[in-house]
PDB file of C-alpha atoms and ligand atoms in Angstrom:
ATOM      1  CA  UNK B 543     141.303 127.546 138.704  1.00 89.00           C
ATOM      2  CA  UNK B 544     139.023 124.551 138.844  1.00 97.00           C
ATOM      3  CA  UNK B 545     139.444 122.114 141.700  1.00 98.00           C
ATOM      4  CA  UNK B 546     140.593 118.667 140.620  1.00 98.00           C
ATOM      5  CA  UNK B 547     137.222 117.225 141.591  1.00 98.00           C
ATOM      6  CA  UNK B 548     135.308 119.858 139.601  1.00 98.00           C
ATOM      7  CA  UNK B 549     137.583 119.347 136.591  1.00 98.00           C
ATOM      8  CA  UNK B 550     137.119 115.572 136.669  1.00 98.00           C
ATOM      9  CA  UNK B 551     133.345 115.927 137.037  1.00 98.00           C
ATOM     10  CA  UNK B 552     133.141 118.399 134.137  1.00 98.00           C
ATOM     11  CA  UNK B 553     135.183 116.000 132.021  1.00 98.00           C
ATOM     12  CA  UNK B 554     132.726 113.236 132.895  1.00 98.00           C
ATOM     13  CA  UNK B 555     129.951 115.523 131.673  1.00 98.00           C
ATOM     14  CA  UNK B 556     131.801 116.057 128.375  1.00 98.00           C
ATOM     15  CA  UNK B 557     131.736 112.276 128.003  1.00 98.00           C
ATOM     16  CA  UNK B 558     128.029 112.115 128.923  1.00 98.00           C
ATOM     17  CA  UNK B 559     127.196 114.763 126.294  1.00 98.00           C
ATOM     18  CA  UNK B 560     129.243 112.915 123.670  1.00 98.00           C
ATOM     19  CA  UNK B 561     127.389 109.717 124.586  1.00 98.00           C
ATOM     20  CA  UNK B 562     124.100 111.620 124.156  1.00 98.00           C
ATOM     21  CA  UNK B 563     125.243 112.647 120.693  1.00 98.00           C
ATOM     22  CA  UNK B 564     126.159 109.037 119.885  1.00 98.00           C
ATOM     23  CA  UNK B 565     122.826 107.769 121.229  1.00 98.00           C
ATOM     24  CA  UNK B 566     120.799 110.198 119.125  1.00 98.00           C
ATOM     25  CA  UNK B 567     122.835 109.489 116.005  1.00 98.00           C
ATOM     26  CA  UNK B 568     122.117 105.790 116.536  1.00 98.00           C
ATOM     27  CA  UNK B 569     118.407 106.629 116.852  1.00 98.00           C
ATOM     28  CA  UNK B 570     118.705 108.604 113.612  1.00 98.00           C
ATOM     29  CA  UNK B 571     120.122 105.509 111.897  1.00 98.00           C
ATOM     30  CA  UNK B 572     117.231 103.431 113.264  1.00 98.00           C
ATOM     31  CA  UNK B 573     114.661 105.900 111.885  1.00 98.00           C
ATOM     32  CA  UNK B 574     116.378 105.943 108.482  1.00 98.00           C
ATOM     33  CA  UNK B 575     116.236 102.144 108.493  1.00 98.00           C
ATOM     34  CA  UNK B 576     112.453 102.154 109.018  1.00 97.00           C
ATOM     35  CA  UNK B 577     111.977 104.975 106.466  1.00 97.00           C
ATOM     36  CA  UNK B 578     110.949 107.685 108.906  1.00 98.00           C
ATOM     37  CA  UNK B 579     113.254 110.259 107.385  1.00 98.00           C
ATOM     38  CA  UNK B 580     111.743 113.235 109.210  1.00 98.00           C
ATOM     39  CA  UNK B 581     112.413 111.586 112.567  1.00 98.00           C
ATOM     40  CA  UNK B 582     115.909 110.636 111.346  1.00 98.00           C
ATOM     41  CA  UNK B 583     116.519 114.318 110.552  1.00 98.00           C
ATOM     42  CA  UNK B 584     115.197 115.381 113.983  1.00 98.00           C
ATOM     43  CA  UNK B 585     117.544 112.939 115.717  1.00 98.00           C
ATOM     44  CA  UNK B 586     120.521 113.969 113.632  1.00 98.00           C
ATOM     45  CA  UNK B 587     120.021 117.595 114.688  1.00 98.00           C
ATOM     46  CA  UNK B 588     119.639 116.422 118.272  1.00 98.00           C
ATOM     47  CA  UNK B 589     122.985 114.612 117.944  1.00 98.00           C
ATOM     48  CA  UNK B 590     124.558 117.842 116.630  1.00 98.00           C
ATOM     49  CA  UNK B 591     123.125 119.801 119.550  1.00 98.00           C
ATOM     50  CA  UNK B 592     124.647 117.351 122.018  1.00 98.00           C
ATOM     51  CA  UNK B 593     128.021 117.774 120.361  1.00 98.00           C
ATOM     52  CA  UNK B 594     127.769 121.537 120.929  1.00 98.00           C
ATOM     53  CA  UNK B 595     126.945 120.849 124.598  1.00 98.00           C
ATOM     54  CA  UNK B 596     130.094 118.711 124.897  1.00 98.00           C
ATOM     55  CA  UNK B 597     132.210 121.414 123.247  1.00 98.00           C
ATOM     56  CA  UNK B 598     130.753 124.123 125.454  1.00 98.00           C
ATOM     57  CA  UNK B 599     131.986 122.262 128.543  1.00 98.00           C
ATOM     58  CA  UNK B 600     135.282 121.350 126.841  1.00 98.00           C
ATOM     59  CA  UNK B 601     135.892 125.055 126.108  1.00 98.00           C
ATOM     60  CA  UNK B 602     134.974 126.031 129.648  1.00 98.00           C
ATOM     61  CA  UNK B 603     137.471 123.548 131.137  1.00 98.00           C
ATOM     62  CA  UNK B 604     140.184 125.065 128.923  1.00 98.00           C
ATOM     63  CA  UNK B 605     139.146 128.598 129.797  1.00 98.00           C
ATOM     64  CA  UNK B 606     139.492 127.862 133.501  1.00 98.00           C
ATOM     65  CA  UNK B 607     142.997 126.463 133.068  1.00 97.00           C
ATOM     66  CA  UNK B 608     141.916 122.829 133.237  1.00 98.00           C
ATOM     67  CA  UNK B 609     142.619 119.995 130.836  1.00 98.00           C
ATOM     68  CA  UNK B 610     139.852 118.381 128.780  1.00 98.00           C
ATOM     69  CA  UNK B 611     140.427 114.622 128.840  1.00 98.00           C
ATOM     70  CA  UNK B 612     138.588 112.447 126.350  1.00 98.00           C
ATOM     71  CA  UNK B 613     137.668 108.958 127.471  1.00 97.00           C
ATOM     72  CA  UNK B 614     136.047 106.114 125.534  1.00 98.00           C
ATOM     73  CA  UNK B 615     132.388 106.574 124.625  1.00 98.00           C
ATOM     74  CA  UNK B 616     130.022 103.722 125.437  1.00 98.00           C
ATOM     75  CA  UNK B 617     128.300 102.118 122.447  1.00 98.00           C
ATOM     76  CA  UNK B 618     124.616 103.104 122.257  1.00 98.00           C
ATOM     77  CA  UNK B 619     121.790 100.639 121.490  1.00 98.00           C
ATOM     78  CA  UNK B 620     121.322  99.844 117.795  1.00 98.00           C
ATOM     79  CA  UNK B 621     117.598  99.300 117.620  1.00 97.00           C
ATOM     80  CA  UNK B 622     114.316  99.928 119.393  1.00 98.00           C
ATOM     81  CA  UNK B 623     110.932  98.202 119.310  1.00 97.00           C
ATOM     82  CA  UNK B 624     108.965 101.173 117.968  1.00 97.00           C
ATOM     83  CA  UNK B 625     109.107 104.953 117.495  1.00 97.00           C
ATOM     84  CA  UNK B 626     107.345 105.317 120.857  1.00 98.00           C
ATOM     85  CA  UNK B 627     110.067 103.275 122.514  1.00 98.00           C
ATOM     86  CA  UNK B 628     112.706 105.566 121.001  1.00 98.00           C
ATOM     87  CA  UNK B 629     111.128 108.708 122.424  1.00 98.00           C
ATOM     88  CA  UNK B 630     110.570 107.042 125.805  1.00 98.00           C
ATOM     89  CA  UNK B 631     114.303 106.393 125.764  1.00 98.00           C
ATOM     90  CA  UNK B 632     115.010 110.037 124.804  1.00 98.00           C
ATOM     91  CA  UNK B 633     112.906 111.330 127.698  1.00 98.00           C
ATOM     92  CA  UNK B 634     114.410 108.983 130.288  1.00 98.00           C
ATOM     93  CA  UNK B 635     117.897 109.772 129.000  1.00 98.00           C
ATOM     94  CA  UNK B 636     117.299 113.523 129.275  1.00 98.00           C
ATOM     95  CA  UNK B 637     115.959 113.066 132.814  1.00 98.00           C
ATOM     96  CA  UNK B 638     119.195 111.273 133.647  1.00 98.00           C
ATOM     97  CA  UNK B 639     121.255 114.103 132.111  1.00 98.00           C
ATOM     98  CA  UNK B 640     119.258 116.631 134.170  1.00 98.00           C
ATOM     99  CA  UNK B 641     120.222 114.792 137.341  1.00 98.00           C
ATOM    100  CA  UNK B 642     123.897 114.791 136.246  1.00 98.00           C
ATOM    101  CA  UNK B 643     123.733 118.567 135.697  1.00 98.00           C
ATOM    102  CA  UNK B 644     122.064 119.027 139.084  1.00 98.00           C
ATOM    103  CA  UNK B 645     124.866 117.007 140.713  1.00 98.00           C
ATOM    104  CA  UNK B 646     127.432 119.283 139.052  1.00 98.00           C
ATOM    105  CA  UNK B 647     125.619 122.368 140.356  1.00 98.00           C
ATOM    106  CA  UNK B 648     125.565 120.834 143.850  1.00 98.00           C
ATOM    107  CA  UNK B 649     129.312 120.253 143.609  1.00 98.00           C
ATOM    108  CA  UNK B 650     129.986 123.809 142.376  1.00 98.00           C
ATOM    109  CA  UNK B 651     127.930 125.207 145.248  1.00 98.00           C
ATOM    110  CA  UNK B 652     129.633 123.015 147.836  1.00 98.00           C
ATOM    111  CA  UNK B 653     133.016 124.162 146.533  1.00 98.00           C
ATOM    112  CA  UNK B 654     131.902 127.819 146.405  1.00 98.00           C
ATOM    113  CA  UNK B 655     132.866 127.785 142.704  1.00 98.00           C
ATOM    114  CA  UNK B 656     130.520 130.590 141.646  1.00 98.00           C
ATOM    115  CA  UNK B 657     131.873 130.804 138.098  1.00 98.00           C
ATOM    116  CA  UNK B 658     131.135 127.133 137.420  1.00 98.00           C
ATOM    117  CA  UNK B 659     127.743 127.413 139.069  1.00 98.00           C
ATOM    118  CA  UNK B 660     126.982 130.381 136.802  1.00 98.00           C
ATOM    119  CA  UNK B 661     128.264 128.492 133.731  1.00 98.00           C
ATOM    120  CA  UNK B 662     126.081 125.493 134.575  1.00 98.00           C
ATOM    121  CA  UNK B 663     122.896 127.553 134.813  1.00 98.00           C
ATOM    122  CA  UNK B 664     122.753 127.575 130.999  1.00 98.00           C
ATOM    123  CA  UNK B 665     122.548 123.774 131.140  1.00 98.00           C
ATOM    124  CA  UNK B 666     119.916 123.870 133.897  1.00 98.00           C
ATOM    125  CA  UNK B 667     117.673 125.953 131.614  1.00 98.00           C
ATOM    126  CA  UNK B 668     118.544 123.848 128.568  1.00 97.00           C
ATOM    127  CA  UNK B 669     117.474 120.657 130.356  1.00 98.00           C
ATOM    128  CA  UNK B 670     114.012 122.116 131.009  1.00 98.00           C
ATOM    129  CA  UNK B 671     113.663 122.583 127.237  1.00 97.00           C
ATOM    130  CA  UNK B 672     115.174 119.197 126.415  1.00 97.00           C
ATOM    131  CA  UNK B 673     112.775 117.320 128.661  1.00 98.00           C
ATOM    132  CA  UNK B 674     109.788 119.341 127.415  1.00 98.00           C
ATOM    133  CA  UNK B 675     110.567 118.767 123.743  1.00 97.00           C
ATOM    134  CA  UNK B 676     111.219 115.024 124.266  1.00 98.00           C
ATOM    135  CA  UNK B 677     107.925 114.704 126.134  1.00 98.00           C
ATOM    136  CA  UNK B 678     106.073 116.698 123.479  1.00 98.00           C
ATOM    137  CA  UNK B 679     107.209 114.369 120.688  1.00 98.00           C
ATOM    138  CA  UNK B 680     106.634 111.294 122.872  1.00 98.00           C
ATOM    139  CA  UNK B 681     102.994 112.233 123.507  1.00 98.00           C
ATOM    140  CA  UNK B 682     102.420 112.844 119.791  1.00 97.00           C
ATOM    141  CA  UNK B 683     104.028 109.539 118.781  1.00 97.00           C
ATOM    142  CA  UNK B 684     101.876 107.719 121.326  1.00 97.00           C
ATOM    143  CA  UNK B 685      98.759 109.282 119.778  1.00 96.00           C
ATOM    144  CA  UNK B 686      99.675 107.797 116.391  1.00 97.00           C
ATOM    145  CA  UNK B 687      99.938 104.272 117.819  1.00 96.00           C
ATOM    146  CA  UNK B 688     103.156 103.948 115.776  1.00 93.00           C
ATOM    147  CA  UNK B 689     101.305 103.616 112.502  1.00 93.00           C
ATOM    148  CA  UNK B 690      99.294 105.017 109.652  1.00 92.00           C
ATOM    149  CA  UNK B 691      98.617 108.540 108.484  1.00 95.00           C
ATOM    150  CA  UNK B 692      99.221 110.014 111.927  1.00 95.00           C
ATOM    151  CA  UNK B 693     102.765 108.700 112.011  1.00 96.00           C
ATOM    152  CA  UNK B 694     103.341 109.878 108.432  1.00 96.00           C
ATOM    153  CA  UNK B 695     102.183 113.396 109.317  1.00 97.00           C
ATOM    154  CA  UNK B 696     104.248 113.501 112.498  1.00 97.00           C
ATOM    155  CA  UNK B 697     107.290 112.402 110.508  1.00 98.00           C
ATOM    156  CA  UNK B 698     106.712 115.320 108.122  1.00 97.00           C
ATOM    157  CA  UNK B 699     106.549 117.692 111.096  1.00 97.00           C
ATOM    158  CA  UNK B 700     109.741 116.316 112.662  1.00 98.00           C
ATOM    159  CA  UNK B 701     111.483 116.746 109.315  1.00 98.00           C
ATOM    160  CA  UNK B 702     110.976 120.511 109.537  1.00 97.00           C
ATOM    161  CA  UNK B 703     113.125 120.932 112.641  1.00 96.00           C
ATOM    162  CA  UNK B 704     115.933 123.466 112.308  1.00 95.00           C
ATOM    163  CA  UNK B 705     119.092 123.598 114.384  1.00 88.00           C
ATOM    164  CA  UNK B 706     118.717 126.086 117.219  1.00 79.00           C
ATOM    165  CA  UNK B 707     121.724 128.294 117.963  1.00 69.00           C
ATOM    166  CA  UNK B 708     123.912 127.073 120.850  1.00 62.00           C
TER     167      UNK B 708
HETATM  168 FE1  FEO R  48     122.980 117.852 126.429  1.00 82.00          FE
HETATM  169 FE2  FEO R  48     120.210 116.654 125.790  1.00 82.00          FE
HETATM  170  O1  FEO R  48     121.361 117.393 127.037  1.00 82.00           O
END
């Protein structure tokens, strides 16, 4: 059984992952609007990945005899000043998610909930990848100065992303 506090905190993380999905889908719409269709594709896959994160936690709550509770999802921003600004936002958002995951691990440890701690380790590892990939794209976008052939080529590269298995 999950403690009430652990259950509530995991449900808050479901909401945070759904917000992440919403945020990245909004970024995808922004990139489509400015005709960077490769980046739009990259963001759409990112939104799908976040949905799988939310469902992974949702399933875990069920498995432990808890009750997934869906709350309202905050509206994400609609536009950004430049592609660089978008990826700065992705990186800072992922850093925030990492700290949320770390807080959940701290709670699981303090409650001696070894199963939840073990479950969360997948997310700990995932966040290392998430931050690294956001930073990788951010550095490349910065190099292009948000324009010209460099941005065109980066967009082509981003368009090749495939969905990684959950
Ligand atoms: Fe679900 Fe991007 O962390």
